[in-house]
XYZ file of C-alpha atoms in Angstrom:
179
model
C 9.853 12.204 8.273
C 8.867 14.884 5.796
C 11.498 17.068 4.185
C 11.517 19.713 1.467
C 12.164 18.479 -2.062
C 12.514 20.273 -5.384
C 9.688 22.259 -6.972
C 7.985 22.884 -3.635
C 7.384 19.157 -3.152
C 7.696 17.442 0.205
C 9.118 13.937 0.396
C 9.242 10.889 2.608
C 11.099 7.592 2.270
C 10.501 4.126 3.674
C 12.141 0.712 3.430
C 10.278 -2.112 1.685
C 11.851 -5.398 2.816
C 9.965 -7.627 0.362
C 7.353 -7.785 -2.411
C 4.508 -7.910 0.117
C 5.695 -4.611 1.606
C 5.776 -3.123 -1.905
C 2.182 -4.264 -2.449
C 1.103 -2.834 0.907
C 2.696 0.521 0.045
C 0.961 0.567 -3.355
C -2.376 -0.302 -1.765
C -1.922 2.351 0.936
C -1.215 5.017 -1.641
C -4.158 3.899 -3.833
C -6.522 4.096 -0.852
C -5.085 7.486 0.159
C -5.709 8.930 -3.317
C -9.252 7.508 -3.335
C -9.935 8.919 0.136
C -8.572 12.351 -0.799
C -10.772 12.448 -3.899
C -13.807 11.276 -1.903
C -13.258 14.096 0.618
C -12.801 16.676 -2.122
C -16.013 15.545 -3.812
C -17.903 15.751 -0.512
C -16.660 19.306 0.034
C -16.938 20.567 -3.527
C -19.912 18.517 -4.682
C -18.056 17.721 -7.893
C -15.256 15.515 -9.104
C -12.615 17.513 -7.216
C -8.905 17.300 -7.936
C -7.237 14.588 -9.937
C -3.689 13.299 -9.704
C -0.809 12.446 -11.985
C 1.568 9.986 -10.337
C 4.918 8.929 -11.747
C 6.457 5.597 -10.786
C 10.213 5.526 -11.331
C 12.862 2.876 -10.724
C 15.085 0.408 -12.536
C 13.823 -2.817 -14.087
C 12.918 -5.249 -11.324
C 12.405 -2.577 -8.658
C 8.730 -3.479 -8.157
C 6.967 -0.759 -10.149
C 4.357 -3.103 -11.623
C 3.789 -4.843 -8.268
C 3.243 -1.429 -6.655
C 0.996 -0.263 -9.529
C -1.236 -3.363 -9.418
C -1.830 -2.917 -5.695
C -2.470 0.812 -6.215
C -5.080 0.151 -8.940
C -6.883 -2.529 -6.920
C -7.024 -0.308 -3.826
C -8.184 2.754 -5.792
C -10.963 0.683 -7.359
C -11.825 -0.935 -4.013
C -11.555 -4.347 -5.697
C -8.758 -6.581 -4.357
C -9.507 -9.170 -7.040
C -9.451 -6.799 -10.020
C -7.487 -8.031 -12.999
C -4.662 -5.550 -13.554
C -2.531 -6.525 -16.553
C 0.746 -4.738 -17.117
C 0.381 -2.002 -19.738
C 3.867 -2.779 -21.107
C 2.471 -3.756 -24.517
C -0.830 -1.860 -24.604
C 0.911 1.238 -23.136
C -2.280 2.343 -21.345
C -4.952 0.468 -19.375
C -8.177 2.244 -18.382
C -10.148 1.459 -15.231
C -13.551 2.702 -14.110
C -14.198 2.806 -10.374
C -17.672 1.799 -9.198
C -20.180 4.386 -10.462
C -21.480 4.949 -6.942
C -18.043 6.215 -5.852
C -18.196 9.154 -8.269
C -14.399 8.988 -8.532
C -12.683 9.771 -11.809
C -11.375 6.917 -13.933
C -7.829 5.672 -13.503
C -5.366 5.376 -16.357
C -2.321 3.147 -15.826
C 0.404 3.767 -18.401
C 3.821 2.264 -19.039
C 6.002 4.504 -21.186
C 9.034 2.185 -21.310
C 8.548 1.447 -25.008
C 8.142 5.070 -26.129
C 10.839 5.936 -28.633
C 10.281 9.687 -28.457
C 8.515 11.905 -25.900
C 6.299 13.309 -28.682
C 4.643 9.874 -28.928
C 2.842 10.688 -25.677
C 0.370 12.753 -27.731
C -0.887 9.539 -29.351
C -1.745 8.106 -25.927
C -3.990 11.026 -24.902
C -2.227 11.204 -21.533
C -1.716 14.962 -21.630
C -5.373 15.802 -21.133
C -6.209 12.718 -19.085
C -4.728 14.236 -15.937
C -7.539 16.805 -15.913
C -10.288 14.174 -15.848
C -8.646 11.044 -14.442
C -6.081 9.752 -12.003
C -3.058 8.886 -14.124
C -0.447 6.406 -12.843
C 2.604 6.288 -15.113
C 5.506 3.848 -15.030
C 8.698 5.248 -16.606
C 7.524 8.902 -16.528
C 10.985 10.078 -17.589
C 10.064 8.890 -21.118
C 7.509 11.732 -21.264
C 10.399 14.217 -21.347
C 9.277 17.842 -21.336
C 5.605 16.828 -21.233
C 5.799 15.508 -17.675
C 3.907 17.898 -15.341
C 5.832 19.675 -12.578
C 2.995 19.125 -10.114
C 2.979 15.333 -10.439
C 3.336 13.081 -7.417
C 6.591 11.122 -7.748
C 7.114 7.590 -6.418
C 10.665 6.277 -6.741
C 11.662 2.685 -6.029
C 15.363 1.926 -5.568
C 17.003 -1.467 -5.061
C 19.493 -1.685 -2.171
C 22.522 -3.998 -2.023
C 20.625 -6.415 0.274
C 17.787 -6.626 -2.337
C 15.370 -4.578 -0.214
C 13.667 -1.587 -1.791
C 13.526 2.006 -0.728
C 10.414 3.914 -1.714
C 10.577 7.701 -1.842
C 7.367 9.640 -2.287
C 7.559 13.284 -3.330
C 4.327 15.257 -3.493
C 3.272 18.842 -4.163
C 1.576 20.613 -1.235
C -1.922 19.680 -2.451
C -1.045 15.989 -2.032
C 1.167 15.995 1.072
C -1.450 13.917 2.935
C -0.231 11.025 0.773
C 3.076 11.111 2.644
C 1.272 9.862 5.725
C -0.040 6.843 3.821
C 3.432 5.318 3.666
C 4.401 2.717 6.255
């Protein structure tokens, strides 16, 4: 079900009973972003739109599991090595050249001490030329874009997860990618 959310976003939620479901949701969203970019490139004959996606949730909610599956699906490489960017802060990935898709940046802002440190990571301009997937986007403070896609993972009492996806109108097709 799609319902209005803040800032003109639409949202949808689904239950993720286990880690495999979290991976499937991440892969579905990664494929949906890749497909949307492929369609835009076919129509516009250029790189088309890019996306900034925030991944929020408490420690242990499955953010990194979701992100790894997203990256692999976006790249079209289920065996791609996707290390957590917890210590490097940002990992860069290049999709196959034949795809023409923009690069993907996977960032983890958990260790930022101050939102101004985001300038050192070059994330602010990356969203104009890359797909940017950010764990702990709240650490970006006032620099986080209003038009970002938001993925929130919450842990329920029975240890299942609830995923809520909130997207601006340009990305509402992503809502249909959820199980």
